[in-house]
Amino acid sequence: MVECAALPDPLCGPDGLRVQDAQTWRQKLRPHWLAACAREIYGPMPPTGKVQVEVGARQGLRIALAVRLDPVLPPIHVALYMPEGRAHAVFFGPNFAGNASIDPDPAIPLDTGWMRPEPAWGIAHNRATEATRGVHAGRWPLGEILARGYAAATWYDGDICPDDPDLYAVRGQKLGTRAGAIAFWAWGFSRVLDALAQSGLVPADKAIAIGHSRHGKAALWAAACDARIAGAIANNSGAGGARPFRCREGETIGDLFARFPHWFAPALRDFADRETALAADQHVVLALIAPRPLYVARASDDAWAGPAGELAGLEAAAPAYELFGASDAVGTHLRQGGHALTPEDWRHFLDFADRCRAAGRL
């Protein structure tokens, strides 16, 4: 068991009264909790702007999409993989080292943007190299995803916002926002969803946001903010993801700001060591996804993320799903091992998506 301070009831409003029906939740509590999370945790979303998509020629099972945003931003390069026939749904989410990192096909251009230095990923001098190709193929087992009838879409997170405090600040200045990088990446999910809908290539109304680690944090916030997203999967998302800050396990608010001061709203720093003063917490973010499918994947040795706390967050969000009669739309598993996204995790995700489809929830 993990030690958690008392978590705010996601069905209880600022007036202290508990909501008893789904309509009141949508009309009153959902806007209240969204505002509280944006104010204290993530910062405001960047402005939407216009989105245009350029669809490249199909190469095997892959189609390259260039998603063009406002002129102040570079394009997002999306690799879309489609199964034979119409896809049941599409899993979509960012990657850490460019599209070539999840598929060794030499025809995929290496991403030319700034990357965090990771020698094990073949990144040298903050740039991808030929050694980067395919290093994360296990994180996106495309053969199995497509064989199960699902599409997959991925893009480099740095196309949205580089994971560097200084470069992040430049991006924020261009858009006139102080959103944290997590909010930027969440905003990126919505812009890619815009492009998928425009392309008509996959069922955009059945798009499941998926992310590992910091991308799991972003996937949850994206689904909480954008009701068009059909469901969310967070893998090893930890503090600021599925694990409430009130659960004292692994990474803390102080730890986050010491290592990644640009990820969250500056206001969150003030709640270090006084997490109980937060109006909301991460279980509320999970509740905001109700009644859409939600899956929280955990790992037994991922102490920094805190698997017990991630489960506690999911359990604390359950009242919102019960309010909608959607308890069957929530799933989780605990994998043996550490902080990783594996084919084993994906088998659970695919099985969960199949169950949700069979139940008419996807």
Short mmCIF file of C-alpha atoms in Angstrom, two decimals:
data_model
loop_
_atom_site.label_atom_id
_atom_site.label_comp_id
_atom_site.label_asym_id
_atom_site.label_seq_id
_atom_site.Cartn_x
_atom_site.Cartn_y
_atom_site.Cartn_z
CA MET A 1 0.00 0.00 0.00
CA VAL A 2 1.12 3.56 -0.67
CA GLU A 3 0.61 6.46 1.72
CA CYS A 4 -1.75 9.01 0.19
CA ALA A 5 -3.23 12.07 1.81
CA ALA A 6 -6.99 12.37 1.45
CA LEU A 7 -7.87 12.98 -2.19
CA PRO A 8 -10.56 15.48 -3.22
CA ASP A 9 -13.81 13.81 -4.24
CA PRO A 10 -14.04 14.28 -8.03
CA LEU A 11 -17.83 14.41 -7.73
CA CYS A 12 -17.80 17.19 -5.14
CA GLY A 13 -17.90 20.80 -6.29
CA PRO A 14 -16.55 23.97 -4.69
CA ASP A 15 -19.87 24.39 -2.88
CA GLY A 16 -19.24 21.13 -1.02
CA LEU A 17 -22.21 19.38 -2.62
CA ARG A 18 -21.78 16.01 -4.31
CA VAL A 19 -23.04 15.68 -7.87
CA GLN A 20 -25.56 12.90 -8.37
CA ASP A 21 -25.96 12.75 -12.15
CA ALA A 22 -23.78 12.79 -15.25
CA GLN A 23 -25.40 15.86 -16.82
CA THR A 24 -24.62 18.06 -13.81
CA TRP A 25 -21.07 16.71 -13.80
CA ARG A 26 -20.61 17.72 -17.43
CA GLN A 27 -22.18 21.15 -17.06
CA LYS A 28 -20.78 22.25 -13.70
CA LEU A 29 -17.99 20.10 -12.34
CA ARG A 30 -16.11 19.37 -15.54
CA PRO A 31 -15.43 23.09 -16.28
CA HIS A 32 -14.52 23.65 -12.62
CA TRP A 33 -11.95 20.84 -12.50
CA LEU A 34 -10.49 21.68 -15.92
CA ALA A 35 -9.91 25.27 -14.81
CA ALA A 36 -8.35 24.17 -11.52
CA CYS A 37 -5.95 21.74 -13.24
CA ALA A 38 -4.92 24.31 -15.85
CA ARG A 39 -4.40 27.01 -13.22
CA GLU A 40 -2.38 25.00 -10.72
CA ILE A 41 -0.78 22.13 -12.66
CA TYR A 42 -0.44 22.49 -16.43
CA GLY A 43 -0.88 26.09 -17.46
CA PRO A 44 -3.19 27.31 -20.24
CA MET A 45 -3.36 25.45 -23.53
CA PRO A 46 -1.75 27.23 -26.50
CA PRO A 47 -4.21 28.80 -28.97
CA THR A 48 -5.65 26.33 -31.45
CA GLY A 49 -4.68 28.03 -34.71
CA LYS A 50 -5.28 26.68 -38.19
CA VAL A 51 -4.24 23.16 -39.19
CA GLN A 52 -3.55 21.88 -42.69
CA VAL A 53 -2.40 18.38 -43.57
CA GLU A 54 -0.38 17.29 -46.58
CA VAL A 55 -0.73 13.57 -47.30
CA GLY A 56 2.28 11.89 -48.84
CA ALA A 57 2.35 8.85 -51.12
CA ARG A 58 1.75 5.51 -49.45
CA GLN A 59 4.90 3.44 -48.94
CA GLY A 60 3.88 -0.05 -47.95
CA LEU A 61 1.75 0.32 -44.84
CA ARG A 62 3.06 3.82 -44.03
CA ILE A 63 1.86 7.24 -45.09
CA ALA A 64 3.74 10.40 -44.16
CA LEU A 65 1.60 13.34 -43.06
CA ALA A 66 2.97 16.88 -42.81
CA VAL A 67 0.79 18.76 -40.35
CA ARG A 68 1.18 22.50 -40.85
CA LEU A 69 0.14 24.82 -38.06
CA ASP A 70 0.27 28.59 -37.73
CA PRO A 71 3.19 30.02 -39.72
CA VAL A 72 5.18 30.62 -36.52
CA LEU A 73 5.62 26.87 -35.97
CA PRO A 74 7.41 24.19 -38.01
CA PRO A 75 5.36 21.26 -39.35
CA ILE A 76 4.64 18.12 -37.37
CA HIS A 77 5.84 15.05 -39.25
CA VAL A 78 3.42 12.19 -38.59
CA ALA A 79 4.05 8.60 -39.59
CA LEU A 80 0.71 6.89 -40.08
CA TYR A 81 0.57 3.10 -40.34
CA MET A 82 -2.62 1.50 -41.59
CA PRO A 83 -3.73 -2.14 -41.62
CA GLU A 84 -5.28 -3.88 -44.57
CA GLY A 85 -8.84 -2.69 -44.84
CA ARG A 86 -10.53 -0.10 -42.65
CA ALA A 87 -8.91 0.32 -39.23
CA HIS A 88 -10.97 -0.48 -36.13
CA ALA A 89 -9.44 2.56 -34.42
CA VAL A 90 -6.14 4.44 -34.33
CA PHE A 91 -3.59 4.62 -31.52
CA PHE A 92 -1.84 7.97 -31.73
CA GLY A 93 0.98 9.43 -29.68
CA PRO A 94 4.45 11.01 -29.79
CA ASN A 95 7.84 9.35 -29.76
CA PHE A 96 11.10 10.39 -28.13
CA ALA A 97 13.65 10.23 -30.95
CA GLY A 98 11.89 10.78 -34.26
CA ASN A 99 9.82 8.53 -36.51
CA ALA A 100 12.90 6.66 -37.70
CA SER A 101 13.48 5.47 -34.14
CA ILE A 102 10.33 3.34 -34.14
CA ASP A 103 10.77 1.94 -37.66
CA PRO A 104 14.20 1.09 -39.13
CA ASP A 105 13.02 1.63 -42.71
CA PRO A 106 15.86 3.66 -44.32
CA ALA A 107 13.30 5.58 -46.36
CA ILE A 108 12.16 7.44 -43.22
CA PRO A 109 14.10 10.72 -42.88
CA LEU A 110 15.92 11.25 -39.60
CA ASP A 111 14.35 14.04 -37.59
CA THR A 112 16.58 17.12 -37.76
CA GLY A 113 15.26 18.78 -34.60
CA TRP A 114 16.98 19.18 -31.23
CA MET A 115 16.91 16.07 -29.01
CA ARG A 116 17.95 15.40 -25.45
CA PRO A 117 21.39 13.75 -25.35
CA GLU A 118 20.82 9.98 -25.15
CA PRO A 119 23.86 8.04 -26.42
CA ALA A 120 22.00 4.73 -26.10
CA TRP A 121 19.49 6.06 -28.64
CA GLY A 122 22.19 7.09 -31.11
CA ILE A 123 21.68 10.79 -30.40
CA ALA A 124 24.91 12.75 -30.71
CA HIS A 125 25.33 16.50 -30.32
CA ASN A 126 21.58 16.74 -29.70
CA ARG A 127 20.72 15.27 -33.09
CA ALA A 128 19.53 11.87 -34.31
CA THR A 129 22.04 9.78 -36.26
CA GLU A 130 21.88 6.64 -38.35
CA ALA A 131 22.33 4.71 -35.08
CA THR A 132 18.95 6.07 -33.97
CA ARG A 133 17.06 4.03 -36.57
CA GLY A 134 14.85 1.39 -34.99
CA VAL A 135 16.12 1.88 -31.41
CA HIS A 136 12.53 2.12 -30.16
CA ALA A 137 10.89 -0.37 -32.49
CA GLY A 138 9.88 -2.44 -29.46
CA ARG A 139 7.92 0.51 -28.11
CA TRP A 140 5.68 0.49 -31.19
CA PRO A 141 5.25 -3.16 -32.29
CA LEU A 142 3.70 -2.12 -35.57
CA GLY A 143 3.31 -5.63 -36.98
CA GLU A 144 1.13 -6.75 -34.08
CA ILE A 145 -0.86 -3.50 -33.95
CA LEU A 146 -1.69 -3.68 -37.65
CA ALA A 147 -2.38 -7.43 -37.56
CA ARG A 148 -5.03 -6.77 -34.92
CA GLY A 149 -6.74 -4.33 -37.27
CA TYR A 150 -5.64 -1.05 -35.68
CA ALA A 151 -3.84 1.93 -37.17
CA ALA A 152 -0.95 3.73 -35.46
CA ALA A 153 0.19 7.34 -35.80
CA THR A 154 3.29 8.82 -34.19
CA TRP A 155 5.42 11.97 -34.34
CA TYR A 156 8.48 13.40 -32.61
CA ASP A 157 7.52 15.35 -29.49
CA GLY A 158 10.10 18.02 -30.33
CA ASP A 159 8.05 18.93 -33.40
CA ILE A 160 5.55 20.30 -30.89
CA CYS A 161 7.86 21.53 -28.16
CA PRO A 162 11.55 20.67 -27.59
CA ASP A 163 12.20 19.08 -24.19
CA ASP A 164 14.63 21.79 -23.15
CA PRO A 165 13.84 24.73 -20.84
CA ASP A 166 15.36 27.38 -23.12
CA LEU A 167 14.00 26.06 -26.41
CA TYR A 168 10.62 25.49 -24.78
CA ALA A 169 10.56 29.14 -23.70
CA VAL A 170 11.20 30.28 -27.27
CA ARG A 171 8.31 28.16 -28.52
CA GLY A 172 6.03 29.57 -25.84
CA GLN A 173 6.96 33.14 -26.73
CA LYS A 174 6.06 32.53 -30.36
CA LEU A 175 2.60 31.38 -29.35
CA GLY A 176 2.18 33.89 -26.55
CA THR A 177 1.50 31.31 -23.85
CA ARG A 178 3.09 30.12 -20.60
CA ALA A 179 1.78 26.61 -20.93
CA GLY A 180 4.07 23.96 -19.49
CA ALA A 181 5.65 21.52 -21.94
CA ILE A 182 3.18 18.80 -20.88
CA ALA A 183 0.35 21.08 -21.97
CA PHE A 184 2.19 21.79 -25.25
CA TRP A 185 2.50 18.06 -25.95
CA ALA A 186 -1.15 17.55 -25.01
CA TRP A 187 -2.07 20.35 -27.40
CA GLY A 188 -0.08 18.46 -30.03
CA PHE A 189 -2.37 15.45 -29.66
CA SER A 190 -5.34 17.63 -30.58
CA ARG A 191 -3.58 19.17 -33.57
CA VAL A 192 -2.61 15.74 -34.89
CA LEU A 193 -6.21 14.63 -34.35
CA ASP A 194 -7.31 17.61 -36.45
CA ALA A 195 -5.00 16.38 -39.20
CA LEU A 196 -6.15 12.76 -38.97
CA ALA A 197 -9.76 13.93 -39.27
CA GLN A 198 -8.92 16.07 -42.31
CA SER A 199 -7.07 13.22 -44.00
CA GLY A 200 -10.04 10.86 -43.82
CA LEU A 201 -7.63 7.92 -43.76
CA VAL A 202 -8.56 6.55 -40.33
CA PRO A 203 -11.60 6.78 -38.04
CA ALA A 204 -10.65 9.97 -36.17
CA ASP A 205 -13.68 9.53 -33.91
CA LYS A 206 -11.99 6.39 -32.61
CA ALA A 207 -8.57 7.84 -31.84
CA ILE A 208 -6.91 6.58 -28.66
CA ALA A 209 -4.23 8.83 -27.16
CA ILE A 210 -1.28 6.81 -25.93
CA GLY A 211 1.92 7.83 -24.22
CA HIS A 212 4.81 6.46 -22.17
CA SER A 213 6.38 8.34 -19.23
CA ARG A 214 6.11 12.10 -19.86
CA HIS A 215 4.06 11.35 -22.95
CA GLY A 216 1.64 9.43 -20.72
CA LYS A 217 1.20 12.59 -18.66
CA ALA A 218 0.45 14.49 -21.88
CA ALA A 219 -1.93 11.84 -23.23
CA LEU A 220 -4.05 12.02 -20.08
CA TRP A 221 -4.25 15.81 -20.10
CA ALA A 222 -5.00 15.81 -23.83
CA ALA A 223 -7.93 13.41 -23.34
CA ALA A 224 -9.16 15.37 -20.32
CA CYS A 225 -9.23 18.61 -22.33
CA ASP A 226 -10.36 17.33 -25.74
CA ALA A 227 -13.56 15.31 -25.62
CA ARG A 228 -13.06 14.27 -29.26
CA ILE A 229 -10.30 11.90 -28.13
CA ALA A 230 -11.99 8.52 -27.83
CA GLY A 231 -9.83 7.12 -25.03
CA ALA A 232 -6.48 7.36 -23.30
CA ILE A 233 -3.67 4.97 -22.37
CA ALA A 234 -0.93 6.11 -19.99
CA ASN A 235 2.09 3.86 -19.53
CA ASN A 236 4.33 4.42 -16.48
CA SER A 237 3.12 8.04 -16.31
CA GLY A 238 3.90 8.63 -12.63
CA ALA A 239 3.61 11.99 -10.86
CA GLY A 240 1.71 14.48 -12.97
CA GLY A 241 0.27 11.50 -14.86
CA ALA A 242 -1.89 8.83 -13.24
CA ARG A 243 -0.31 9.15 -9.78
CA PRO A 244 -1.71 11.90 -7.55
CA PHE A 245 0.86 14.23 -6.04
CA ARG A 246 -0.69 13.47 -2.67
CA CYS A 247 0.59 9.88 -2.94
CA ARG A 248 4.05 10.08 -1.42
CA GLU A 249 5.82 7.56 -3.61
CA GLY A 250 8.65 8.15 -6.05
CA GLU A 251 8.99 11.46 -7.87
CA THR A 252 7.69 14.58 -6.11
CA ILE A 253 6.80 18.07 -7.29
CA GLY A 254 10.17 19.25 -6.04
CA ASP A 255 11.93 16.50 -8.00
CA LEU A 256 10.05 17.41 -11.16
CA PHE A 257 11.00 21.08 -10.99
CA ALA A 258 14.60 20.27 -10.12
CA ARG A 259 15.02 18.17 -13.26
CA PHE A 260 12.36 19.50 -15.65
CA PRO A 261 11.36 23.04 -14.62
CA HIS A 262 9.55 23.60 -17.92
CA TRP A 263 7.13 20.66 -17.82
CA PHE A 264 4.38 22.14 -15.66
CA ALA A 265 2.87 25.52 -14.85
CA PRO A 266 5.13 27.69 -12.66
CA ALA A 267 2.29 27.74 -10.10
CA LEU A 268 2.78 24.03 -9.37
CA ARG A 269 6.21 24.68 -7.87
CA ASP A 270 4.53 26.50 -4.99
CA PHE A 271 2.80 23.26 -3.95
CA ALA A 272 6.03 21.33 -3.35
CA ASP A 273 5.80 19.70 0.10
CA ARG A 274 2.26 21.01 0.48
CA GLU A 275 0.43 18.92 -2.09
CA THR A 276 -2.75 18.84 0.00
CA ALA A 277 -3.24 22.54 -0.80
CA LEU A 278 -3.88 21.69 -4.46
CA ALA A 279 -7.52 22.18 -5.38
CA ALA A 280 -7.31 19.18 -7.72
CA ASP A 281 -4.92 16.28 -8.25
CA GLN A 282 -4.17 13.72 -10.91
CA HIS A 283 -7.10 11.42 -10.11
CA VAL A 284 -9.29 14.35 -11.14
CA VAL A 285 -7.57 14.39 -14.54
CA LEU A 286 -8.44 10.70 -14.91
CA ALA A 287 -12.03 11.42 -13.88
CA LEU A 288 -12.27 14.12 -16.58
CA ILE A 289 -11.81 11.41 -19.21
CA ALA A 290 -14.99 9.59 -18.12
CA PRO A 291 -16.91 7.88 -19.62
CA ARG A 292 -14.37 7.24 -22.38
CA PRO A 293 -11.99 4.26 -22.18
CA LEU A 294 -9.05 4.79 -19.83
CA TYR A 295 -6.11 2.46 -19.27
CA VAL A 296 -3.27 2.93 -16.77
CA ALA A 297 -0.28 0.63 -17.25
CA ARG A 298 2.16 0.15 -14.37
CA ALA A 299 5.48 -1.64 -13.80
CA SER A 300 6.49 -3.41 -10.60
CA ASP A 301 10.04 -2.02 -10.45
CA ASP A 302 9.20 1.50 -11.63
CA ALA A 303 9.59 3.03 -8.18
CA TRP A 304 10.12 6.57 -9.52
CA ALA A 305 6.72 6.52 -11.26
CA GLY A 306 5.11 4.72 -8.31
CA PRO A 307 2.88 1.84 -9.46
CA ALA A 308 0.89 1.71 -6.21
CA GLY A 309 0.14 5.42 -6.46
CA GLU A 310 -0.87 5.09 -10.10
CA LEU A 311 -3.39 2.44 -9.06
CA ALA A 312 -4.59 4.67 -6.21
CA GLY A 313 -5.21 7.46 -8.72
CA LEU A 314 -7.23 5.17 -10.94
CA GLU A 315 -9.28 3.92 -8.02
CA ALA A 316 -9.95 7.48 -6.85
CA ALA A 317 -11.29 8.36 -10.32
CA ALA A 318 -13.73 5.43 -10.24
CA PRO A 319 -16.71 7.44 -8.88
CA ALA A 320 -16.82 9.47 -12.10
CA TYR A 321 -16.95 6.32 -14.19
CA GLU A 322 -19.60 4.86 -11.91
CA LEU A 323 -21.65 8.04 -12.33
CA PHE A 324 -21.73 7.37 -16.07
CA GLY A 325 -22.30 3.63 -15.66
CA ALA A 326 -18.95 3.09 -17.37
CA SER A 327 -16.91 1.11 -14.85
CA ASP A 328 -16.13 -1.40 -17.60
CA ALA A 329 -14.32 1.35 -19.55
CA VAL A 330 -11.37 1.37 -17.13
CA GLY A 331 -8.40 -1.00 -17.22
CA THR A 332 -4.96 -1.52 -15.74
CA HIS A 333 -2.15 -4.05 -15.50
CA LEU A 334 1.04 -4.41 -13.48
CA ARG A 335 3.93 -5.66 -15.58
CA GLN A 336 7.05 -7.13 -14.03
CA GLY A 337 10.08 -4.97 -14.72
CA GLY A 338 10.98 -1.32 -14.89
CA HIS A 339 10.24 1.92 -16.69
CA ALA A 340 9.59 0.86 -20.28
CA LEU A 341 6.98 0.47 -22.99
CA THR A 342 7.05 -3.13 -24.19
CA PRO A 343 5.26 -5.46 -26.61
CA GLU A 344 3.74 -7.10 -23.52
CA ASP A 345 2.16 -3.77 -22.56
CA TRP A 346 0.84 -3.38 -26.09
CA ARG A 347 -0.85 -6.78 -25.95
CA HIS A 348 -2.78 -5.55 -22.93
CA PHE A 349 -3.67 -2.32 -24.75
CA LEU A 350 -4.89 -4.17 -27.82
CA ASP A 351 -6.95 -6.59 -25.72
CA PHE A 352 -8.46 -3.62 -23.85
CA ALA A 353 -9.34 -1.90 -27.12
CA ASP A 354 -10.99 -5.10 -28.35
CA ARG A 355 -13.05 -5.32 -25.15
CA CYS A 356 -14.12 -1.70 -25.47
CA ARG A 357 -15.15 -2.24 -29.07
CA ALA A 358 -17.17 -5.31 -28.11
CA ALA A 359 -18.90 -3.28 -25.38
CA GLY A 360 -19.70 -0.44 -27.79
CA ARG A 361 -17.40 2.01 -26.00
CA LEU A 362 -15.02 2.50 -28.91
#
